[in-house]
Tab-separated table of C-alpha atoms and ligand atoms in Angstrom:
chain	number	residue	atom	x	y	z
X	1	MET	CA	27.887	76.978	123.861
X	2	ASN	CA	31.208	75.848	122.330
X	3	PHE	CA	33.341	73.042	123.728
X	4	ASP	CA	36.771	71.756	122.823
X	5	PHE	CA	35.864	68.212	123.844
X	6	VAL	CA	32.593	66.362	124.286
X	7	ILE	CA	32.942	63.221	126.407
X	8	VAL	CA	30.195	60.591	126.383
X	9	GLY	CA	29.978	58.799	129.748
X	10	ALA	CA	30.874	59.865	133.298
X	11	GLY	CA	32.595	56.640	134.418
X	12	PHE	CA	36.307	56.332	135.144
X	13	ALA	CA	37.289	56.549	131.470
X	14	GLY	CA	35.283	59.742	130.857
X	15	CYS	CA	36.054	61.504	134.139
X	16	VAL	CA	39.819	60.850	134.101
X	17	LEU	CA	40.042	62.230	130.558
X	18	ALA	CA	37.903	65.247	131.475
X	19	GLU	CA	40.150	66.000	134.455
X	20	ARG	CA	43.381	65.718	132.431
X	21	ILE	CA	42.103	67.751	129.482
X	22	ALA	CA	40.602	70.489	131.675
X	23	ASN	CA	43.550	70.749	134.061
X	24	LEU	CA	46.578	70.153	131.869
X	25	LEU	CA	45.373	71.391	128.462
X	26	ASN	CA	43.061	74.092	129.873
X	27	LYS	CA	40.346	73.096	127.372
X	28	ARG	CA	36.574	73.228	127.801
X	29	VAL	CA	34.900	69.859	128.259
X	30	LEU	CA	31.265	68.779	128.256
X	31	ILE	CA	30.454	65.350	129.713
X	32	ILE	CA	27.150	63.848	128.610
X	33	GLU	CA	25.849	61.030	130.810
X	34	ARG	CA	22.759	58.902	130.210
X	35	ARG	CA	22.257	58.059	133.894
X	36	ASN	CA	21.174	60.455	136.618
X	37	HIS	CA	24.587	60.401	138.316
X	38	ILE	CA	28.327	60.487	137.669
X	39	GLY	CA	30.683	57.557	138.432
X	40	GLY	CA	29.467	54.973	135.907
X	41	ASN	CA	29.406	51.485	137.382
X	42	CYS	CA	31.505	52.637	140.343
X	43	PHE	CA	28.773	54.969	141.639
X	44	ASP	CA	28.080	54.651	145.377
X	45	PHE	CA	25.628	56.409	147.697
X	46	TYR	CA	24.719	56.514	151.409
X	47	ASP	CA	21.563	54.516	152.073
X	48	GLU	CA	18.917	55.308	154.721
X	49	ASN	CA	21.170	53.816	157.448
X	50	GLY	CA	24.234	55.834	156.491
X	51	ILE	CA	25.998	52.896	154.843
X	52	LEU	CA	27.849	53.514	151.596
X	53	VAL	CA	26.339	51.152	149.034
X	54	HIS	CA	27.799	50.323	145.600
X	55	LYS	CA	24.765	50.531	143.327
X	56	TYR	CA	26.205	48.420	140.499
X	57	GLY	CA	27.969	45.760	142.557
X	58	PRO	CA	30.934	45.673	144.962
X	59	HIS	CA	33.994	47.615	143.783
X	60	ILE	CA	37.373	47.045	145.398
X	61	PHE	CA	40.276	49.048	144.060
X	62	HIS	CA	43.450	47.032	143.511
X	63	THR	CA	46.467	47.601	141.295
X	64	ASN	CA	50.158	46.997	140.798
X	65	ASN	CA	50.339	50.150	138.712
X	66	LYS	CA	51.926	52.803	140.927
X	67	ASN	CA	51.239	55.575	138.392
X	68	VAL	CA	47.507	54.852	138.524
X	69	TRP	CA	47.506	54.625	142.333
X	70	ASP	CA	49.452	57.924	142.672
X	71	TYR	CA	47.223	59.634	140.135
X	72	LEU	CA	43.968	58.668	141.926
X	73	SER	CA	45.487	59.455	145.330
X	74	GLN	CA	45.399	63.143	144.323
X	75	PHE	CA	41.599	62.895	144.402
X	76	THR	CA	40.921	60.605	147.357
X	77	ASN	CA	42.318	59.293	150.626
X	78	TRP	CA	42.213	55.553	150.937
X	79	HIS	CA	40.843	53.215	153.537
X	80	PHE	CA	43.397	50.399	153.452
X	81	TYR	CA	41.314	47.311	152.895
X	82	PHE	CA	42.131	43.750	151.830
X	83	HIS	CA	39.218	41.980	150.191
X	84	LYS	CA	38.469	38.490	151.509
X	85	VAL	CA	36.005	36.162	149.826
X	86	LEU	CA	34.522	32.925	151.109
X	87	ALA	CA	32.731	30.297	149.014
X	88	VAL	CA	30.121	27.942	150.406
X	89	VAL	CA	31.247	24.437	149.427
X	90	GLU	CA	29.480	21.392	150.837
X	91	GLY	CA	28.015	23.611	153.555
X	92	ARG	CA	31.402	25.007	154.673
X	93	LYS	CA	32.776	28.478	154.049
X	94	VAL	CA	36.237	28.277	152.533
X	95	PRO	CA	38.640	30.991	151.288
X	96	LEU	CA	38.676	32.025	147.626
X	97	PRO	CA	40.832	31.855	145.582
X	98	PHE	CA	40.812	28.211	146.598
X	99	ASN	CA	44.086	27.716	148.494
X	100	LEU	CA	45.830	25.384	150.941
X	101	ASN	CA	43.603	26.662	153.783
X	102	SER	CA	40.507	25.779	151.727
X	103	ILE	CA	41.925	22.279	151.219
X	104	ASP	CA	42.465	21.910	154.984
X	105	LEU	CA	38.853	22.891	155.660
X	106	LEU	CA	37.335	20.437	153.179
X	107	PHE	CA	39.416	17.249	153.301
X	108	PRO	CA	40.565	14.800	155.997
X	109	GLU	CA	44.016	15.739	157.318
X	110	HIS	CA	45.994	12.969	155.580
X	111	LEU	CA	44.482	13.863	152.196
X	112	ALA	CA	44.968	17.603	152.722
X	113	ILE	CA	48.672	17.052	153.533
X	114	LYS	CA	49.145	14.852	150.461
X	115	PHE	CA	47.442	17.379	148.128
X	116	ALA	CA	49.461	20.274	149.552
X	117	GLU	CA	52.780	18.405	149.195
X	118	LYS	CA	52.051	17.402	145.615
X	119	LEU	CA	50.969	20.912	144.615
X	120	VAL	CA	54.021	22.541	146.192
X	121	ASN	CA	56.423	19.967	144.709
X	122	LYS	CA	54.943	20.231	141.251
X	123	TYR	CA	54.354	24.001	140.965
X	124	GLY	CA	56.115	25.683	143.888
X	125	TYR	CA	54.773	27.546	146.900
X	126	GLY	CA	52.937	30.816	146.217
X	127	LEU	CA	52.053	30.091	142.582
X	128	LYS	CA	48.593	30.471	141.032
X	129	ILE	CA	47.389	27.778	138.642
X	130	PRO	CA	44.255	28.259	136.516
X	131	ILE	CA	41.816	25.494	137.318
X	132	LEU	CA	41.516	24.405	133.666
X	133	LYS	CA	45.308	23.913	133.557
X	134	LEU	CA	45.262	21.794	136.713
X	135	LYS	CA	42.581	19.649	135.107
X	136	GLU	CA	45.151	18.516	132.532
X	137	GLU	CA	47.218	16.842	135.306
X	138	ASN	CA	48.111	13.128	135.012
X	139	ASP	CA	48.798	12.510	138.710
X	140	ASP	CA	45.731	10.748	140.208
X	141	ASP	CA	45.587	12.841	143.407
X	142	LEU	CA	45.970	16.167	141.625
X	143	LYS	CA	43.456	15.053	139.037
X	144	PHE	CA	40.987	14.209	141.810
X	145	LEU	CA	41.595	17.587	143.475
X	146	SER	CA	41.223	19.531	140.241
X	147	GLU	CA	37.961	17.709	139.404
X	148	TYR	CA	36.689	18.467	142.920
X	149	VAL	CA	37.485	22.187	142.706
X	150	TYR	CA	36.194	22.361	139.146
X	151	SER	CA	32.794	20.864	139.998
X	152	ASN	CA	32.322	22.373	143.486
X	153	VAL	CA	33.766	25.857	143.108
X	154	PHE	CA	34.162	26.767	139.465
X	155	LEU	CA	31.479	25.100	137.334
X	156	GLY	CA	28.355	26.229	139.203
X	157	TYR	CA	29.493	29.829	139.600
X	158	THR	CA	30.668	30.168	136.003
X	159	THR	CA	27.516	28.585	134.588
X	160	LYS	CA	25.293	30.854	136.683
X	161	GLN	CA	27.384	33.914	135.889
X	162	TRP	CA	27.666	33.450	132.127
X	163	GLU	CA	25.002	30.866	131.242
X	164	LEU	CA	27.800	29.184	129.297
X	165	ASN	CA	29.980	26.162	129.774
X	166	PRO	CA	33.478	27.282	130.985
X	167	ASN	CA	35.222	25.956	127.878
X	168	GLU	CA	33.049	28.221	125.694
X	169	LEU	CA	34.666	31.250	127.361
X	170	ASP	CA	38.042	32.832	126.642
X	171	TYR	CA	41.055	31.872	128.715
X	172	SER	CA	41.073	35.482	130.043
X	173	VAL	CA	37.924	34.658	132.059
X	174	THR	CA	38.721	31.142	133.154
X	175	SER	CA	42.236	32.101	134.261
X	176	ARG	CA	40.649	34.589	136.663
X	177	VAL	CA	39.711	31.624	138.853
X	178	PRO	CA	42.986	30.032	139.922
X	179	ILE	CA	44.051	27.722	142.714
X	180	LEU	CA	46.571	29.491	144.929
X	181	ILE	CA	49.288	27.215	146.252
X	182	GLY	CA	49.721	29.153	149.451
X	183	ARG	CA	47.914	30.419	152.543
X	184	ASP	CA	47.241	34.039	151.575
X	185	ASP	CA	43.485	34.396	152.129
X	186	ARG	CA	43.268	37.780	150.412
X	187	TYR	CA	41.290	37.795	147.167
X	188	PHE	CA	43.844	40.083	145.475
X	189	GLN	CA	47.596	40.116	145.924
X	190	ASP	CA	48.224	43.539	144.324
X	191	THR	CA	50.621	45.998	145.951
X	192	PHE	CA	48.018	48.760	146.239
X	193	GLN	CA	44.508	47.945	147.508
X	194	GLY	CA	41.807	50.048	149.101
X	195	ILE	CA	38.413	51.726	149.134
X	196	PRO	CA	38.124	55.519	148.659
X	197	ARG	CA	37.623	56.752	152.217
X	198	GLN	CA	34.690	58.990	151.290
X	199	GLY	CA	33.466	56.721	148.535
X	200	TYR	CA	33.874	56.505	144.778
X	201	THR	CA	31.287	59.186	143.977
X	202	HIS	CA	33.244	61.676	146.092
X	203	LEU	CA	36.409	60.743	144.177
X	204	PHE	CA	34.555	61.437	140.906
X	205	GLN	CA	33.299	64.793	142.220
X	206	ASN	CA	36.912	65.728	142.947
X	207	LEU	CA	37.996	64.667	139.463
X	208	LEU	CA	35.349	66.919	137.913
X	209	ASN	CA	35.899	69.904	140.207
X	210	ASN	CA	37.130	72.292	137.516
X	211	LYS	CA	35.456	75.313	135.929
X	212	ASN	CA	36.393	73.977	132.477
X	213	ILE	CA	34.160	70.922	132.979
X	214	SER	CA	30.374	70.889	132.515
X	215	VAL	CA	28.255	67.795	133.126
X	216	LEU	CA	24.898	67.031	131.537
X	217	LEU	CA	23.078	64.109	133.219
X	218	ASN	CA	19.985	62.143	132.126
X	219	THR	CA	20.906	62.603	128.474
X	220	ASP	CA	21.743	60.168	125.717
X	221	TYR	CA	24.386	61.910	123.639
X	222	LYS	CA	22.556	61.097	120.393
X	223	SER	CA	19.643	63.284	121.448
X	224	ILE	CA	21.812	66.396	121.606
X	225	ILE	CA	25.081	65.883	119.761
X	226	ASN	CA	23.955	67.524	116.493
X	227	ASP	CA	23.103	70.743	118.354
X	228	LEU	CA	26.576	71.082	119.890
X	229	LYS	CA	29.707	72.790	118.596
X	230	TYR	CA	32.890	70.954	119.552
X	231	GLU	CA	36.280	69.943	118.208
X	232	LYS	CA	36.668	66.332	119.353
X	233	LEU	CA	34.547	63.565	120.822
X	234	ILE	CA	35.599	60.946	123.371
X	235	PHE	CA	33.192	58.041	123.481
X	236	THR	CA	33.038	55.623	126.448
X	237	GLY	CA	29.654	54.000	125.701
X	238	GLU	CA	28.885	50.839	123.698
X	239	ILE	CA	30.805	50.994	120.424
X	240	ASP	CA	28.063	49.102	118.512
X	241	TYR	CA	25.514	51.737	119.579
X	242	TYR	CA	27.793	54.495	118.297
X	243	PHE	CA	27.744	52.855	114.856
X	244	ASP	CA	23.974	52.177	114.966
X	245	PHE	CA	24.551	48.396	115.257
X	246	GLU	CA	25.768	48.286	111.659
X	247	PHE	CA	27.163	44.749	112.090
X	248	GLY	CA	24.703	43.604	114.777
X	249	GLN	CA	24.681	43.832	118.572
X	250	LEU	CA	27.676	42.968	120.735
X	251	PRO	CA	26.492	40.591	123.486
X	252	TYR	CA	26.709	41.478	127.176
X	253	ARG	CA	25.864	39.823	130.462
X	254	SER	CA	23.726	41.779	132.898
X	255	LEU	CA	23.031	41.622	136.644
X	256	GLU	CA	20.221	42.312	139.073
X	257	PHE	CA	20.797	43.325	142.690
X	258	GLU	CA	18.402	42.773	145.574
X	259	PHE	CA	19.385	45.176	148.372
X	260	ARG	CA	18.284	44.381	151.916
X	261	SER	CA	18.646	46.506	155.016
X	262	ILE	CA	18.828	44.424	158.179
X	263	LYS	CA	18.631	45.498	161.807
X	264	GLN	CA	21.683	43.686	163.128
X	265	PRO	CA	25.323	44.811	163.389
X	266	ASN	CA	26.608	42.295	160.840
X	267	PHE	CA	25.187	39.694	158.457
X	268	GLN	CA	28.271	37.675	157.442
X	269	GLU	CA	31.944	37.396	158.377
X	270	THR	CA	33.403	38.946	155.203
X	271	ALA	CA	32.313	41.478	152.585
X	272	GLN	CA	31.671	38.769	150.003
X	273	ILE	CA	30.399	35.210	150.199
X	274	ASN	CA	29.967	33.226	146.980
X	275	TYR	CA	27.356	30.519	146.463
X	276	PRO	CA	28.616	28.444	143.525
X	277	ASN	CA	26.227	25.543	144.066
X	278	ASN	CA	23.144	26.823	145.857
X	279	TYR	CA	20.431	29.371	145.130
X	280	ASP	CA	19.990	31.483	141.990
X	281	PHE	CA	22.210	34.315	143.206
X	282	THR	CA	25.989	34.060	142.797
X	283	ARG	CA	27.112	36.057	145.812
X	284	ILE	CA	26.077	38.178	148.766
X	285	THR	CA	27.943	41.396	149.487
X	286	GLU	CA	27.803	43.104	152.872
X	287	PHE	CA	28.911	46.699	152.296
X	288	LYS	CA	29.630	47.453	155.943
X	289	HIS	CA	32.957	45.577	155.694
X	290	PHE	CA	34.407	48.068	153.219
X	291	LEU	CA	34.622	51.065	155.564
X	292	PRO	CA	34.425	51.569	159.339
X	293	TYR	CA	30.864	52.197	160.659
X	294	ASN	CA	29.136	52.541	163.947
X	295	SER	CA	25.619	51.406	163.099
X	296	GLU	CA	23.159	48.843	164.410
X	297	PHE	CA	22.020	48.230	160.806
X	298	THR	CA	23.727	46.533	157.927
X	299	THR	CA	23.074	46.430	154.168
X	300	ILE	CA	23.527	43.443	151.903
X	301	ALA	CA	23.073	42.818	148.183
X	302	LEU	CA	22.149	39.499	146.612
X	303	GLU	CA	23.525	39.379	143.068
X	304	TYR	CA	21.657	37.590	140.264
X	305	PRO	CA	23.187	37.215	136.787
X	306	ALA	CA	20.720	38.148	134.034
X	307	LYS	CA	20.309	38.180	130.271
X	308	TYR	CA	21.154	41.572	128.823
X	309	GLU	CA	18.253	43.235	127.057
X	310	ARG	CA	18.974	46.620	125.534
X	311	THR	CA	16.946	49.478	127.086
X	312	LYS	CA	15.696	47.140	129.876
X	313	ASN	CA	18.863	46.559	131.937
X	314	GLU	CA	22.569	47.449	132.017
X	315	PRO	CA	25.363	46.037	129.815
X	316	TYR	CA	27.688	44.953	132.644
X	317	TYR	CA	30.121	42.387	131.264
X	318	PRO	CA	31.360	42.023	127.690
X	319	ILE	CA	31.215	38.274	126.984
X	320	PRO	CA	34.768	37.227	126.154
X	321	LYS	CA	34.348	34.738	123.287
X	322	LYS	CA	36.181	34.475	119.996
X	323	GLU	CA	33.195	35.341	117.786
X	324	ASN	CA	32.327	38.380	119.929
X	325	ASP	CA	35.881	39.625	119.635
X	326	GLU	CA	35.688	39.205	115.851
X	327	LEU	CA	32.473	41.249	115.779
X	328	TYR	CA	34.127	43.902	117.945
X	329	GLN	CA	37.100	44.058	115.545
X	330	LYS	CA	34.713	45.072	112.741
X	331	TYR	CA	33.529	48.039	114.814
X	332	TRP	CA	37.121	48.838	115.737
X	333	GLN	CA	37.955	49.090	112.001
X	334	LEU	CA	35.167	51.653	111.610
X	335	ALA	CA	36.501	53.521	114.652
X	336	GLN	CA	39.950	53.748	113.008
X	337	LYS	CA	38.433	55.818	110.178
X	338	LEU	CA	37.486	58.502	112.726
X	339	LYS	CA	41.019	58.763	114.163
X	340	GLY	CA	41.932	62.214	115.412
X	341	LYS	CA	38.251	63.250	115.681
X	342	VAL	CA	36.554	60.551	117.752
X	343	TYR	CA	38.311	58.445	120.421
X	344	PHE	CA	36.942	55.200	121.872
X	345	VAL	CA	38.000	54.216	125.387
X	346	GLY	CA	36.715	52.201	128.358
X	347	ARG	CA	35.002	48.927	129.142
X	348	LEU	CA	32.107	49.408	126.702
X	349	ALA	CA	33.903	51.204	123.889
X	350	GLU	CA	36.826	48.761	123.903
X	351	TYR	CA	34.570	45.774	124.727
X	352	LYS	CA	37.063	44.559	127.339
X	353	TYR	CA	36.717	43.003	130.779
X	354	TYR	CA	38.653	45.900	132.377
X	355	ASN	CA	39.178	46.470	136.087
X	356	MET	CA	39.105	50.047	137.356
X	357	ASP	CA	42.892	50.457	137.344
X	358	GLN	CA	43.093	49.213	133.748
X	359	VAL	CA	40.451	51.721	132.639
X	360	VAL	CA	42.291	54.544	134.380
X	361	ALA	CA	45.574	53.418	132.768
X	362	SER	CA	43.904	53.252	129.363
X	363	ALA	CA	42.418	56.756	129.811
X	364	LEU	CA	45.782	58.198	130.926
X	365	MET	CA	47.453	56.644	127.890
X	366	LEU	CA	44.835	58.114	125.561
X	367	PHE	CA	45.338	61.504	127.197
X	368	ASN	CA	49.084	61.367	126.406
X	369	GLN	CA	48.220	60.594	122.798
X	370	ILE	CA	45.710	63.467	122.571
X	371	ALA	CA	48.119	65.895	124.231
X	372	SER	CA	50.851	65.028	121.728
X	373	GLU	CA	48.647	65.425	118.611
O	401	FAD	C1	29.514	43.959	139.154
O	401	FAD	C2	30.844	44.571	138.859
O	401	FAD	C3	31.815	44.565	139.836
O	401	FAD	C4	33.070	45.125	139.562
O	401	FAD	N1	34.011	45.105	140.544
O	401	FAD	C5	35.220	45.624	140.316
O	401	FAD	C6	36.211	45.600	141.338
O	401	FAD	O1	35.988	45.096	142.454
O	401	FAD	N2	37.428	46.125	141.067
O	401	FAD	C7	37.724	46.694	139.825
O	401	FAD	O2	38.849	47.168	139.632
O	401	FAD	N3	36.787	46.736	138.851
O	401	FAD	C8	35.552	46.229	139.057
O	401	FAD	N4	34.587	46.281	138.078
O	401	FAD	C9	34.916	46.948	136.789
O	401	FAD	C10	34.602	48.466	136.801
O	401	FAD	O3	33.240	48.677	137.052
O	401	FAD	C11	34.976	49.048	135.436
O	401	FAD	O4	36.329	48.809	135.161
O	401	FAD	C12	34.735	50.556	135.294
O	401	FAD	O5	33.500	50.945	135.793
O	401	FAD	C13	34.787	50.910	133.824
O	401	FAD	O6	34.703	52.300	133.659
O	401	FAD	P1	34.226	52.879	132.265
O	401	FAD	O7	34.309	54.357	132.361
O	401	FAD	O8	34.946	52.212	131.158
O	401	FAD	O9	32.707	52.370	132.100
O	401	FAD	P2	31.377	52.696	132.922
O	401	FAD	O10	31.655	52.789	134.368
O	401	FAD	O11	30.382	51.713	132.453
O	401	FAD	O12	30.986	54.158	132.404
O	401	FAD	C14	30.440	54.389	131.111
O	401	FAD	C15	29.351	55.445	131.256
O	401	FAD	O13	28.910	55.842	129.950
O	401	FAD	C16	27.521	56.080	130.028
O	401	FAD	N5	26.963	55.974	128.674
O	401	FAD	C17	26.979	54.876	127.888
O	401	FAD	N6	26.353	55.138	126.715
O	401	FAD	C18	25.941	56.436	126.767
O	401	FAD	C19	25.230	57.288	125.866
O	401	FAD	N7	24.793	56.833	124.678
O	401	FAD	N8	24.995	58.569	126.226
O	401	FAD	C20	25.397	59.033	127.433
O	401	FAD	N9	26.077	58.249	128.348
O	401	FAD	C21	26.336	56.988	128.003
O	401	FAD	C22	27.014	54.983	130.958
O	401	FAD	O14	25.756	55.320	131.500
O	401	FAD	C23	28.127	54.914	131.992
O	401	FAD	O15	27.860	55.731	133.109
O	401	FAD	C24	33.345	45.714	138.290
O	401	FAD	C25	32.348	45.718	137.311
O	401	FAD	C26	31.116	45.152	137.580
O	401	FAD	C27	30.069	45.146	136.508
């Protein structure tokens, strides 16, 4: 069978491009997916108790990009949901990002008032300050506070998550953990936030609901690509794999999830509780908080960071370090030579710590480029 486009990977990058190409360009698309399902890392499924579980970790959609929100809203209704995260610090559960409410919960009143006043006077109410920036403070009280947050909230979690010291990681990662000088307990402050009302997998099914799109699951594209006739290839897998690891492997961090079904209405007070200082897992997610349910059971997932071993587990997070970026740039140079024939897009192909909205934006941008060629 002939195709105009072959797309490797049925995650957001692959499925958004398939939808645009099939609908707007009226071209025939084949998606090849290694896993036994569509949706990539956003795949969700109903477990034995009827609770929608995110197989590859909790996914909360949030964006300030109205174009992306409007685009996806054609394929799903949203359950309006604000994500709230607590961290266990010295045995107490405090809001994350660490904010003025967290300070109130952990320090005696006179200290909490002093810290809050100094933070507001120095930076202004409502601002977010990366913890590593606050650590550079000269003021004794703010220095004490920054050291406290660094060692009790940031260091343990980051070390468990990456098996690296925070200053070995790029600023893009460390700046993701700020102190919020305010009392907004939501984890994200984006304009648009939500969970697809019927789940992510349903959203993906809607994206792919077009007679121009065929999907082949359980197949590594390399096992079949030479037998196919097609014009162009869009690749959303690992870029180093595409080039047969010519310059060596790009490093990733992996995860393991331990799912537990419990016969009680709820396990914890929010969807996500982080454990920066205790246990081997980093966080516990309770999926029941994402959507409304009427069930006497609940499902939780304990999340353990893990070494990535090719063919044994999943490449979840690109590791944002200077030398890894330099290695990626070498592959990117090779990719440039295939311009117009092969396109690389998505978290694995671009080796970027993308959120869902950024991947969708990147795919929509690539579509505009393809459509104008
Ligand atoms: C634990 C975790 C939690 C996250 N939480 C959030 C969140 O709350 N909010 C948010 O916005 N983002 C979140 N993200 C990020 C989000 O998962 C990604 O932005 C998104 O999934 C990236 O989409 P993608 O299409 O680029 O990649 P993927 O979803 O990884 O899709 C790529 C697909 O390509 C397939 N593939 C790869 N190689 C081959 C091959 N050789 N042959 C065939 N198929 C192949 C893979 O199997 C995969 O299905 C989270 C990520 C993780 C890991």
